[in-house]
Amino acid sequence: MAEEDGSTTSTTTTVATLETTPTWAVATVCFVLIFVSILIEYLLHLLAKYFNKKRRRSLLQALDKIKSELMLLGFISLLLTVSEKSIAKICIPQSVGQSFLPCSTTSTDVEDEEAKCAELGKVSLLSRKGVQQLQYLIFVLAVFHVLSCVLTFGLGMAKMRRWESWEAETRTLEYQFSNDPRRFKLIHQTSFGKRHLKYWSEHRILRWPVCFIRQFYKSVSKVDYFTLRHGFIMAHFTEGSNFDFQRYIKRALEKDFRVVVGISWWIWIFSLLFLFFNAHRFHNYLWLPFIPLVMLLLVGTKLQSIITKMSLDSHDKSQIVRGTFLVRPSDHFFWLGRPKLLLHLMHFILFQNSFQLAFFTWTWYKFGLKSCFHQETEDIVIRLAMGIIIQLLCAYVTLPLYALVTQMGSSMRKAVFTEFVVDGLKRWRRRARKNLTLMMRNTNWTEGRPSVDANNSLEAYSVDTSPSFGALDHASFSVDHVDHSVALEITDHEEDNLFRPKPESEDDHDHDHDHDHRQKVNSFDGFHLTNPN
């Protein structure tokens, strides 16, 4: 009869808590979470062990950077979990709460905290459900950022493997004969001059469009690699050195990878701006996804322009080439005289692209593909297309070009030394400082005792005159790499002259002059680096 009378029955639903949940269910869920966490930690430990075995210290530091960034994002997620109720209790006026909404129409479910704000005629700053959804976004962002960086640098390294054959070609007799320094050519007859010294090279209005197009077709050619390699070696080493330029670029790029995987404070600021401009009134899908693409194309055009400007600089100084076209590395070719600025731009481009892909994936997962975030089909197509294009363009075009051109600054980077050489030099430095400390202690102990030499004072054992350091002005260092061991050899050119007067002769004077000249050319102040083959 109740149904005939039109009466309705209401059912009440209760949310189950741990008080009403079986203990085996709680233990099972915790076991799965702990097992997955330990498995991930073990895999990261194996990866770190592999990098340490291969002496890839830069990649090991990048892995530590990834761990710290994941820990930071996890800490942010924990803070949101702890404070979600307190955040929901913050009430703001309805006029403010209805401004800058991401969707034109909204429907919300009122919770307890929001009901309290509604009683005051206000709305909650951020609901508890919104805080939980924000935690999903943080997790997706962390995954996409790491995957994007690893994928970009992995594809870029794969493309740059062809440079190994180019580097091997520089040791062939054919290459040495064609680039014999005893042969002279007109600068326009060289392959590098034919490629870059055109009618459009001297006009900026024409040079930039050509460099923009050139980055898509053979962005790094063999002649560019050979010429920039020769200019780098001539600026920092002796002519004809067997320095492995390709391995140096690889080590430098690994160090840059450590910077890119991190998230700087200014990167977070732009991420907040991205969230702010996601409001419906801005129509951000028409312009926001294009910002990383425009910046990436601008960086690629600048890198191509630097190569052309270096060729023009050499052309203005000489019309004759001896052996190989010689370009002169300098910081003034780069924006603001800072080659590192390009690395920060690449960092920003990769993070913003991964952020947009993560935001799109998060909205798709939480609200569906055709949600208010993506009401237009054009929005979906633009965001996906821009994300994929930027990822591939950065990996295959801009990253190899960046890795080569940024080495043409005024100074070389620390990556010029291999990890084996760095370890050897550090061990030598520790031993030298230890010997100096012992010598200083012995000097202090014998200060009050009579000495045969009245001039034997503390100044006699200064750094400049001690056998450990004073001889460095006349010593060279050669590092030989055999399999996985390092031999650091210190060759003293004046071993017998450390403790007796040096004979005054013309031969010795010429020897010192040649030795000082070699030190100046090598730019190592006494370090003679022999690159292992």
PDB file of C-alpha atoms in Angstrom, residues 115-370:
ATOM      1  CA  ALA A 115      28.397  23.789   4.182  1.00  0.00           C
ATOM      2  CA  LYS A 116      29.857  25.802   7.058  1.00  0.00           C
ATOM      3  CA  CYS A 117      31.154  28.368   4.575  1.00  0.00           C
ATOM      4  CA  ALA A 118      27.757  28.408   2.837  1.00  0.00           C
ATOM      5  CA  GLU A 119      26.075  29.264   6.132  1.00  0.00           C
ATOM      6  CA  LEU A 120      28.277  32.368   6.216  1.00  0.00           C
ATOM      7  CA  GLY A 121      27.374  33.234   2.612  1.00  0.00           C
ATOM      8  CA  LYS A 122      30.827  32.278   1.368  1.00  0.00           C
ATOM      9  CA  VAL A 123      32.524  29.395  -0.439  1.00  0.00           C
ATOM     10  CA  SER A 124      35.480  27.199   0.439  1.00  0.00           C
ATOM     11  CA  LEU A 125      38.903  28.189  -0.889  1.00  0.00           C
ATOM     12  CA  LEU A 126      39.596  24.636  -2.055  1.00  0.00           C
ATOM     13  CA  SER A 127      37.372  21.672  -1.285  1.00  0.00           C
ATOM     14  CA  ARG A 128      38.708  18.422   0.141  1.00  0.00           C
ATOM     15  CA  LYS A 129      37.895  16.665  -3.109  1.00  0.00           C
ATOM     16  CA  GLY A 130      39.816  19.326  -5.010  1.00  0.00           C
ATOM     17  CA  VAL A 131      42.846  18.773  -2.770  1.00  0.00           C
ATOM     18  CA  GLN A 132      42.725  15.040  -3.489  1.00  0.00           C
ATOM     19  CA  GLN A 133      42.522  15.692  -7.221  1.00  0.00           C
ATOM     20  CA  LEU A 134      45.499  18.042  -6.930  1.00  0.00           C
ATOM     21  CA  GLN A 135      47.521  15.202  -5.409  1.00  0.00           C
ATOM     22  CA  TYR A 136      46.879  13.136  -8.534  1.00  0.00           C
ATOM     23  CA  LEU A 137      48.185  16.017 -10.638  1.00  0.00           C
ATOM     24  CA  ILE A 138      51.424  16.167  -8.619  1.00  0.00           C
ATOM     25  CA  PHE A 139      51.983  12.430  -9.084  1.00  0.00           C
ATOM     26  CA  VAL A 140      51.346  12.564 -12.835  1.00  0.00           C
ATOM     27  CA  LEU A 141      53.615  15.617 -13.156  1.00  0.00           C
ATOM     28  CA  ALA A 142      56.506  13.809 -11.438  1.00  0.00           C
ATOM     29  CA  VAL A 143      56.178  10.785 -13.726  1.00  0.00           C
ATOM     30  CA  PHE A 144      55.901  12.828 -16.926  1.00  0.00           C
ATOM     31  CA  HIS A 145      58.815  15.121 -16.072  1.00  0.00           C
ATOM     32  CA  VAL A 146      61.218  12.237 -15.451  1.00  0.00           C
ATOM     33  CA  LEU A 147      60.036  10.275 -18.499  1.00  0.00           C
ATOM     34  CA  SER A 148      60.215  13.358 -20.727  1.00  0.00           C
ATOM     35  CA  CYS A 149      63.812  14.170 -19.730  1.00  0.00           C
ATOM     36  CA  VAL A 150      64.988  10.566 -20.044  1.00  0.00           C
ATOM     37  CA  LEU A 151      63.270  10.147 -23.415  1.00  0.00           C
ATOM     38  CA  THR A 152      64.633  13.420 -24.808  1.00  0.00           C
ATOM     39  CA  PHE A 153      68.229  12.823 -23.792  1.00  0.00           C
ATOM     40  CA  GLY A 154      68.043   9.143 -24.737  1.00  0.00           C
ATOM     41  CA  LEU A 155      66.863   9.899 -28.274  1.00  0.00           C
ATOM     42  CA  GLY A 156      69.369  12.729 -28.581  1.00  0.00           C
ATOM     43  CA  MET A 157      72.248  10.474 -27.501  1.00  0.00           C
ATOM     44  CA  ALA A 158      71.093   7.830 -29.976  1.00  0.00           C
ATOM     45  CA  LYS A 159      71.207  10.319 -32.833  1.00  0.00           C
ATOM     46  CA  MET A 160      74.639  11.580 -31.795  1.00  0.00           C
ATOM     47  CA  ARG A 161      76.125   8.081 -32.058  1.00  0.00           C
ATOM     48  CA  ARG A 162      76.939   8.812 -35.668  1.00  0.00           C
ATOM     49  CA  TRP A 163      79.481  11.314 -34.347  1.00  0.00           C
ATOM     50  CA  GLU A 164      81.600   8.373 -33.172  1.00  0.00           C
ATOM     51  CA  SER A 165      82.326   7.446 -36.794  1.00  0.00           C
ATOM     52  CA  TRP A 166      83.076  11.108 -37.564  1.00  0.00           C
ATOM     53  CA  GLU A 167      85.524  11.246 -34.651  1.00  0.00           C
ATOM     54  CA  ALA A 168      87.194   8.033 -35.834  1.00  0.00           C
ATOM     55  CA  GLU A 169      87.533   9.528 -39.308  1.00  0.00           C
ATOM     56  CA  THR A 170      89.707  12.342 -37.914  1.00  0.00           C
ATOM     57  CA  ARG A 171      92.432   9.764 -37.158  1.00  0.00           C
ATOM     58  CA  THR A 172      92.608   8.403 -40.696  1.00  0.00           C
ATOM     59  CA  LEU A 173      95.403   9.267 -43.109  1.00  0.00           C
ATOM     60  CA  GLU A 174      92.914  10.601 -45.639  1.00  0.00           C
ATOM     61  CA  TYR A 175      91.584  13.183 -43.181  1.00  0.00           C
ATOM     62  CA  GLN A 176      95.078  14.218 -42.078  1.00  0.00           C
ATOM     63  CA  PHE A 177      96.202  14.580 -45.689  1.00  0.00           C
ATOM     64  CA  SER A 178      93.186  16.676 -46.717  1.00  0.00           C
ATOM     65  CA  ASN A 179      93.670  18.924 -43.667  1.00  0.00           C
ATOM     66  CA  ASP A 180      97.445  19.157 -43.823  1.00  0.00           C
ATOM     67  CA  PRO A 181      98.478  22.535 -42.270  1.00  0.00           C
ATOM     68  CA  ARG A 182     101.076  22.927 -45.036  1.00  0.00           C
ATOM     69  CA  ARG A 183      98.300  23.262 -47.600  1.00  0.00           C
ATOM     70  CA  PHE A 184      96.716  26.663 -48.190  1.00  0.00           C
ATOM     71  CA  LYS A 185      93.249  27.364 -49.560  1.00  0.00           C
ATOM     72  CA  LEU A 186      91.017  30.314 -50.173  1.00  0.00           C
ATOM     73  CA  ILE A 187      88.379  30.516 -47.486  1.00  0.00           C
ATOM     74  CA  HIS A 188      85.536  30.196 -50.011  1.00  0.00           C
ATOM     75  CA  GLN A 189      87.030  26.964 -51.358  1.00  0.00           C
ATOM     76  CA  THR A 190      86.566  25.077 -48.096  1.00  0.00           C
ATOM     77  CA  SER A 191      83.454  22.957 -47.502  1.00  0.00           C
ATOM     78  CA  PHE A 192      82.578  24.975 -44.401  1.00  0.00           C
ATOM     79  CA  GLY A 193      82.921  28.241 -46.319  1.00  0.00           C
ATOM     80  CA  LYS A 194      80.730  26.976 -49.154  1.00  0.00           C
ATOM     81  CA  ARG A 195      78.043  26.021 -46.634  1.00  0.00           C
ATOM     82  CA  HIS A 196      77.952  29.214 -44.558  1.00  0.00           C
ATOM     83  CA  LEU A 197      79.558  32.055 -46.526  1.00  0.00           C
ATOM     84  CA  LYS A 198      76.653  32.954 -48.801  1.00  0.00           C
ATOM     85  CA  TYR A 199      75.102  36.229 -49.886  1.00  0.00           C
ATOM     86  CA  TRP A 200      72.594  35.993 -47.022  1.00  0.00           C
ATOM     87  CA  SER A 201      75.212  35.468 -44.304  1.00  0.00           C
ATOM     88  CA  GLU A 202      76.071  39.134 -43.713  1.00  0.00           C
ATOM     89  CA  HIS A 203      72.465  40.349 -43.544  1.00  0.00           C
ATOM     90  CA  ARG A 204      70.635  39.616 -40.314  1.00  0.00           C
ATOM     91  CA  ILE A 205      67.208  39.924 -41.942  1.00  0.00           C
ATOM     92  CA  LEU A 206      68.125  37.155 -44.395  1.00  0.00           C
ATOM     93  CA  ARG A 207      70.355  35.119 -42.066  1.00  0.00           C
ATOM     94  CA  TRP A 208      67.712  34.343 -39.451  1.00  0.00           C
ATOM     95  CA  PRO A 209      65.109  32.877 -41.878  1.00  0.00           C
ATOM     96  CA  VAL A 210      67.781  30.701 -43.501  1.00  0.00           C
ATOM     97  CA  CYS A 211      69.046  29.498 -40.112  1.00  0.00           C
ATOM     98  CA  PHE A 212      65.441  28.804 -39.077  1.00  0.00           C
ATOM     99  CA  ILE A 213      64.928  26.528 -42.088  1.00  0.00           C
ATOM    100  CA  ARG A 214      68.378  24.925 -41.844  1.00  0.00           C
ATOM    101  CA  GLN A 215      67.745  23.496 -38.372  1.00  0.00           C
ATOM    102  CA  PHE A 216      65.217  21.070 -39.867  1.00  0.00           C
ATOM    103  CA  TYR A 217      67.561  19.733 -42.553  1.00  0.00           C
ATOM    104  CA  LYS A 218      70.948  18.397 -41.440  1.00  0.00           C
ATOM    105  CA  SER A 219      71.051  20.551 -38.334  1.00  0.00           C
ATOM    106  CA  VAL A 220      74.530  19.149 -37.585  1.00  0.00           C
ATOM    107  CA  SER A 221      76.483  18.236 -40.721  1.00  0.00           C
ATOM    108  CA  LYS A 222      79.817  16.457 -40.846  1.00  0.00           C
ATOM    109  CA  VAL A 223      81.670  19.558 -42.024  1.00  0.00           C
ATOM    110  CA  ASP A 224      80.230  21.572 -39.123  1.00  0.00           C
ATOM    111  CA  TYR A 225      81.370  18.935 -36.652  1.00  0.00           C
ATOM    112  CA  PHE A 226      84.895  18.791 -38.109  1.00  0.00           C
ATOM    113  CA  THR A 227      85.271  22.578 -38.203  1.00  0.00           C
ATOM    114  CA  LEU A 228      83.981  23.224 -34.689  1.00  0.00           C
ATOM    115  CA  ARG A 229      86.089  20.343 -33.366  1.00  0.00           C
ATOM    116  CA  HIS A 230      89.188  21.846 -34.984  1.00  0.00           C
ATOM    117  CA  GLY A 231      88.417  25.297 -33.568  1.00  0.00           C
ATOM    118  CA  PHE A 232      87.940  23.888 -30.053  1.00  0.00           C
ATOM    119  CA  ILE A 233      91.201  21.936 -30.151  1.00  0.00           C
ATOM    120  CA  MET A 234      93.192  24.869 -31.544  1.00  0.00           C
ATOM    121  CA  ALA A 235      91.809  27.150 -28.807  1.00  0.00           C
ATOM    122  CA  HIS A 236      92.575  24.865 -25.863  1.00  0.00           C
ATOM    123  CA  PHE A 237      95.103  22.257 -27.031  1.00  0.00           C
ATOM    124  CA  THR A 238      98.019  21.920 -29.407  1.00  0.00           C
ATOM    125  CA  GLU A 239      97.557  21.533 -33.133  1.00  0.00           C
ATOM    126  CA  GLY A 240      97.200  17.910 -34.196  1.00  0.00           C
ATOM    127  CA  SER A 241      96.043  16.727 -30.770  1.00  0.00           C
ATOM    128  CA  ASN A 242      94.175  13.411 -30.625  1.00  0.00           C
ATOM    129  CA  PHE A 243      91.605  14.777 -28.185  1.00  0.00           C
ATOM    130  CA  ASP A 244      88.333  12.809 -28.376  1.00  0.00           C
ATOM    131  CA  PHE A 245      85.859  15.617 -28.949  1.00  0.00           C
ATOM    132  CA  GLN A 246      82.840  13.316 -29.217  1.00  0.00           C
ATOM    133  CA  ARG A 247      83.397  11.781 -25.781  1.00  0.00           C
ATOM    134  CA  TYR A 248      83.900  15.235 -24.323  1.00  0.00           C
ATOM    135  CA  ILE A 249      80.515  16.340 -25.698  1.00  0.00           C
ATOM    136  CA  LYS A 250      78.914  13.217 -24.282  1.00  0.00           C
ATOM    137  CA  ARG A 251      80.315  13.884 -20.811  1.00  0.00           C
ATOM    138  CA  ALA A 252      79.251  17.545 -20.965  1.00  0.00           C
ATOM    139  CA  LEU A 253      75.729  16.557 -22.005  1.00  0.00           C
ATOM    140  CA  GLU A 254      75.474  14.129 -19.112  1.00  0.00           C
ATOM    141  CA  LYS A 255      76.325  16.965 -16.733  1.00  0.00           C
ATOM    142  CA  ASP A 256      73.632  19.116 -18.367  1.00  0.00           C
ATOM    143  CA  PHE A 257      71.145  16.289 -17.888  1.00  0.00           C
ATOM    144  CA  ARG A 258      71.681  16.602 -14.132  1.00  0.00           C
ATOM    145  CA  VAL A 259      70.492  20.221 -14.367  1.00  0.00           C
ATOM    146  CA  VAL A 260      67.511  19.528 -16.609  1.00  0.00           C
ATOM    147  CA  VAL A 261      65.968  16.788 -14.445  1.00  0.00           C
ATOM    148  CA  GLY A 262      65.813  19.210 -11.521  1.00  0.00           C
ATOM    149  CA  ILE A 263      63.030  21.697 -10.883  1.00  0.00           C
ATOM    150  CA  SER A 264      64.276  25.171  -9.985  1.00  0.00           C
ATOM    151  CA  TRP A 265      62.281  27.781  -8.096  1.00  0.00           C
ATOM    152  CA  TRP A 266      61.720  29.891 -11.195  1.00  0.00           C
ATOM    153  CA  ILE A 267      60.371  26.811 -12.999  1.00  0.00           C
ATOM    154  CA  TRP A 268      57.756  26.470 -10.254  1.00  0.00           C
ATOM    155  CA  ILE A 269      56.743  30.105 -10.748  1.00  0.00           C
ATOM    156  CA  PHE A 270      55.986  29.534 -14.438  1.00  0.00           C
ATOM    157  CA  SER A 271      54.068  26.386 -13.521  1.00  0.00           C
ATOM    158  CA  LEU A 272      51.855  28.424 -11.212  1.00  0.00           C
ATOM    159  CA  LEU A 273      51.266  30.894 -14.019  1.00  0.00           C
ATOM    160  CA  PHE A 274      50.271  28.005 -16.261  1.00  0.00           C
ATOM    161  CA  LEU A 275      47.675  26.898 -13.698  1.00  0.00           C
ATOM    162  CA  PHE A 276      46.396  30.460 -13.374  1.00  0.00           C
ATOM    163  CA  PHE A 277      45.970  30.988 -17.134  1.00  0.00           C
ATOM    164  CA  ASN A 278      44.036  27.734 -17.374  1.00  0.00           C
ATOM    165  CA  ALA A 279      40.867  29.740 -16.703  1.00  0.00           C
ATOM    166  CA  HIS A 280      38.107  29.507 -19.302  1.00  0.00           C
ATOM    167  CA  ARG A 281      38.174  33.218 -20.143  1.00  0.00           C
ATOM    168  CA  PHE A 282      41.776  33.105 -21.405  1.00  0.00           C
ATOM    169  CA  HIS A 283      41.171  30.422 -24.103  1.00  0.00           C
ATOM    170  CA  ASN A 284      44.658  29.179 -23.350  1.00  0.00           C
ATOM    171  CA  TYR A 285      44.511  26.245 -25.775  1.00  0.00           C
ATOM    172  CA  LEU A 286      44.893  28.768 -28.604  1.00  0.00           C
ATOM    173  CA  TRP A 287      48.244  30.160 -27.411  1.00  0.00           C
ATOM    174  CA  LEU A 288      49.667  28.465 -24.302  1.00  0.00           C
ATOM    175  CA  PRO A 289      50.761  25.153 -25.956  1.00  0.00           C
ATOM    176  CA  PHE A 290      52.651  27.128 -28.606  1.00  0.00           C
ATOM    177  CA  ILE A 291      54.977  28.947 -26.171  1.00  0.00           C
ATOM    178  CA  PRO A 292      57.436  26.018 -25.702  1.00  0.00           C
ATOM    179  CA  LEU A 293      57.407  25.375 -29.454  1.00  0.00           C
ATOM    180  CA  VAL A 294      58.220  28.999 -30.312  1.00  0.00           C
ATOM    181  CA  MET A 295      61.017  29.084 -27.733  1.00  0.00           C
ATOM    182  CA  LEU A 296      62.447  25.796 -29.034  1.00  0.00           C
ATOM    183  CA  LEU A 297      62.486  27.040 -32.630  1.00  0.00           C
ATOM    184  CA  LEU A 298      64.080  30.296 -31.488  1.00  0.00           C
ATOM    185  CA  VAL A 299      66.859  28.414 -29.660  1.00  0.00           C
ATOM    186  CA  GLY A 300      67.518  26.224 -32.707  1.00  0.00           C
ATOM    187  CA  THR A 301      67.685  29.266 -34.976  1.00  0.00           C
ATOM    188  CA  LYS A 302      70.105  30.982 -32.597  1.00  0.00           C
ATOM    189  CA  LEU A 303      72.397  27.945 -32.519  1.00  0.00           C
ATOM    190  CA  GLN A 304      72.528  27.817 -36.309  1.00  0.00           C
ATOM    191  CA  SER A 305      73.153  31.560 -36.393  1.00  0.00           C
ATOM    192  CA  ILE A 306      76.136  31.160 -34.039  1.00  0.00           C
ATOM    193  CA  ILE A 307      77.828  28.770 -36.480  1.00  0.00           C
ATOM    194  CA  THR A 308      77.294  31.208 -39.340  1.00  0.00           C
ATOM    195  CA  LYS A 309      78.577  34.166 -37.290  1.00  0.00           C
ATOM    196  CA  MET A 310      81.723  32.248 -36.349  1.00  0.00           C
ATOM    197  CA  SER A 311      82.404  31.630 -40.043  1.00  0.00           C
ATOM    198  CA  LEU A 312      81.901  35.332 -40.793  1.00  0.00           C
ATOM    199  CA  ASP A 313      84.263  36.266 -37.954  1.00  0.00           C
ATOM    200  CA  SER A 314      87.013  34.054 -39.388  1.00  0.00           C
ATOM    201  CA  HIS A 315      86.327  35.363 -42.893  1.00  0.00           C
ATOM    202  CA  ASP A 316      86.780  38.968 -41.768  1.00  0.00           C
ATOM    203  CA  LYS A 317      90.166  38.198 -40.194  1.00  0.00           C
ATOM    204  CA  SER A 318      91.709  36.214 -43.026  1.00  0.00           C
ATOM    205  CA  GLN A 319      90.926  35.208 -46.593  1.00  0.00           C
ATOM    206  CA  ILE A 320      93.454  32.357 -46.600  1.00  0.00           C
ATOM    207  CA  VAL A 321      93.014  29.073 -44.731  1.00  0.00           C
ATOM    208  CA  ARG A 322      95.972  26.976 -43.623  1.00  0.00           C
ATOM    209  CA  GLY A 323      94.892  23.356 -43.550  1.00  0.00           C
ATOM    210  CA  THR A 324      91.387  23.510 -42.025  1.00  0.00           C
ATOM    211  CA  PHE A 325      88.916  26.355 -41.661  1.00  0.00           C
ATOM    212  CA  LEU A 326      89.621  27.841 -38.228  1.00  0.00           C
ATOM    213  CA  VAL A 327      86.775  29.221 -36.112  1.00  0.00           C
ATOM    214  CA  ARG A 328      87.536  30.999 -32.845  1.00  0.00           C
ATOM    215  CA  PRO A 329      85.313  30.119 -29.861  1.00  0.00           C
ATOM    216  CA  SER A 330      84.004  33.096 -27.912  1.00  0.00           C
ATOM    217  CA  ASP A 331      81.202  33.894 -25.478  1.00  0.00           C
ATOM    218  CA  HIS A 332      80.146  37.010 -27.364  1.00  0.00           C
ATOM    219  CA  PHE A 333      78.368  34.863 -29.971  1.00  0.00           C
ATOM    220  CA  PHE A 334      75.814  33.811 -27.332  1.00  0.00           C
ATOM    221  CA  TRP A 335      72.941  35.751 -25.792  1.00  0.00           C
ATOM    222  CA  LEU A 336      74.246  38.055 -23.037  1.00  0.00           C
ATOM    223  CA  GLY A 337      77.642  36.373 -23.437  1.00  0.00           C
ATOM    224  CA  ARG A 338      76.401  33.343 -21.468  1.00  0.00           C
ATOM    225  CA  PRO A 339      76.319  29.910 -23.153  1.00  0.00           C
ATOM    226  CA  LYS A 340      74.622  28.525 -20.019  1.00  0.00           C
ATOM    227  CA  LEU A 341      71.539  30.610 -20.796  1.00  0.00           C
ATOM    228  CA  LEU A 342      70.642  28.182 -23.573  1.00  0.00           C
ATOM    229  CA  LEU A 343      70.682  25.318 -21.063  1.00  0.00           C
ATOM    230  CA  HIS A 344      68.174  27.137 -18.843  1.00  0.00           C
ATOM    231  CA  LEU A 345      65.935  27.748 -21.845  1.00  0.00           C
ATOM    232  CA  MET A 346      66.070  24.059 -22.753  1.00  0.00           C
ATOM    233  CA  HIS A 347      65.250  23.246 -19.131  1.00  0.00           C
ATOM    234  CA  PHE A 348      62.211  25.515 -19.212  1.00  0.00           C
ATOM    235  CA  ILE A 349      60.991  24.138 -22.558  1.00  0.00           C
ATOM    236  CA  LEU A 350      61.196  20.502 -21.474  1.00  0.00           C
ATOM    237  CA  PHE A 351      59.490  21.098 -18.135  1.00  0.00           C
ATOM    238  CA  GLN A 352      56.658  23.178 -19.559  1.00  0.00           C
ATOM    239  CA  ASN A 353      56.025  20.615 -22.272  1.00  0.00           C
ATOM    240  CA  SER A 354      55.956  17.769 -19.763  1.00  0.00           C
ATOM    241  CA  PHE A 355      53.697  19.872 -17.502  1.00  0.00           C
ATOM    242  CA  GLN A 356      51.168  20.396 -20.271  1.00  0.00           C
ATOM    243  CA  LEU A 357      51.180  16.715 -21.195  1.00  0.00           C
ATOM    244  CA  ALA A 358      50.784  15.784 -17.528  1.00  0.00           C
ATOM    245  CA  PHE A 359      47.913  18.257 -17.120  1.00  0.00           C
ATOM    246  CA  PHE A 360      46.147  16.869 -20.174  1.00  0.00           C
ATOM    247  CA  THR A 361      46.583  13.269 -18.951  1.00  0.00           C
ATOM    248  CA  TRP A 362      45.343  14.189 -15.487  1.00  0.00           C
ATOM    249  CA  THR A 363      42.166  15.885 -16.746  1.00  0.00           C
ATOM    250  CA  TRP A 364      41.539  12.961 -19.109  1.00  0.00           C
ATOM    251  CA  TYR A 365      41.865  10.449 -16.269  1.00  0.00           C
ATOM    252  CA  LYS A 366      39.874  12.361 -13.626  1.00  0.00           C
ATOM    253  CA  PHE A 367      37.195  14.100 -15.708  1.00  0.00           C
ATOM    254  CA  GLY A 368      37.102  12.272 -19.040  1.00  0.00           C
ATOM    255  CA  LEU A 369      38.301  13.212 -22.508  1.00  0.00           C
ATOM    256  CA  LYS A 370      35.319  15.456 -23.279  1.00  0.00           C
TER     257      LYS A 370
END
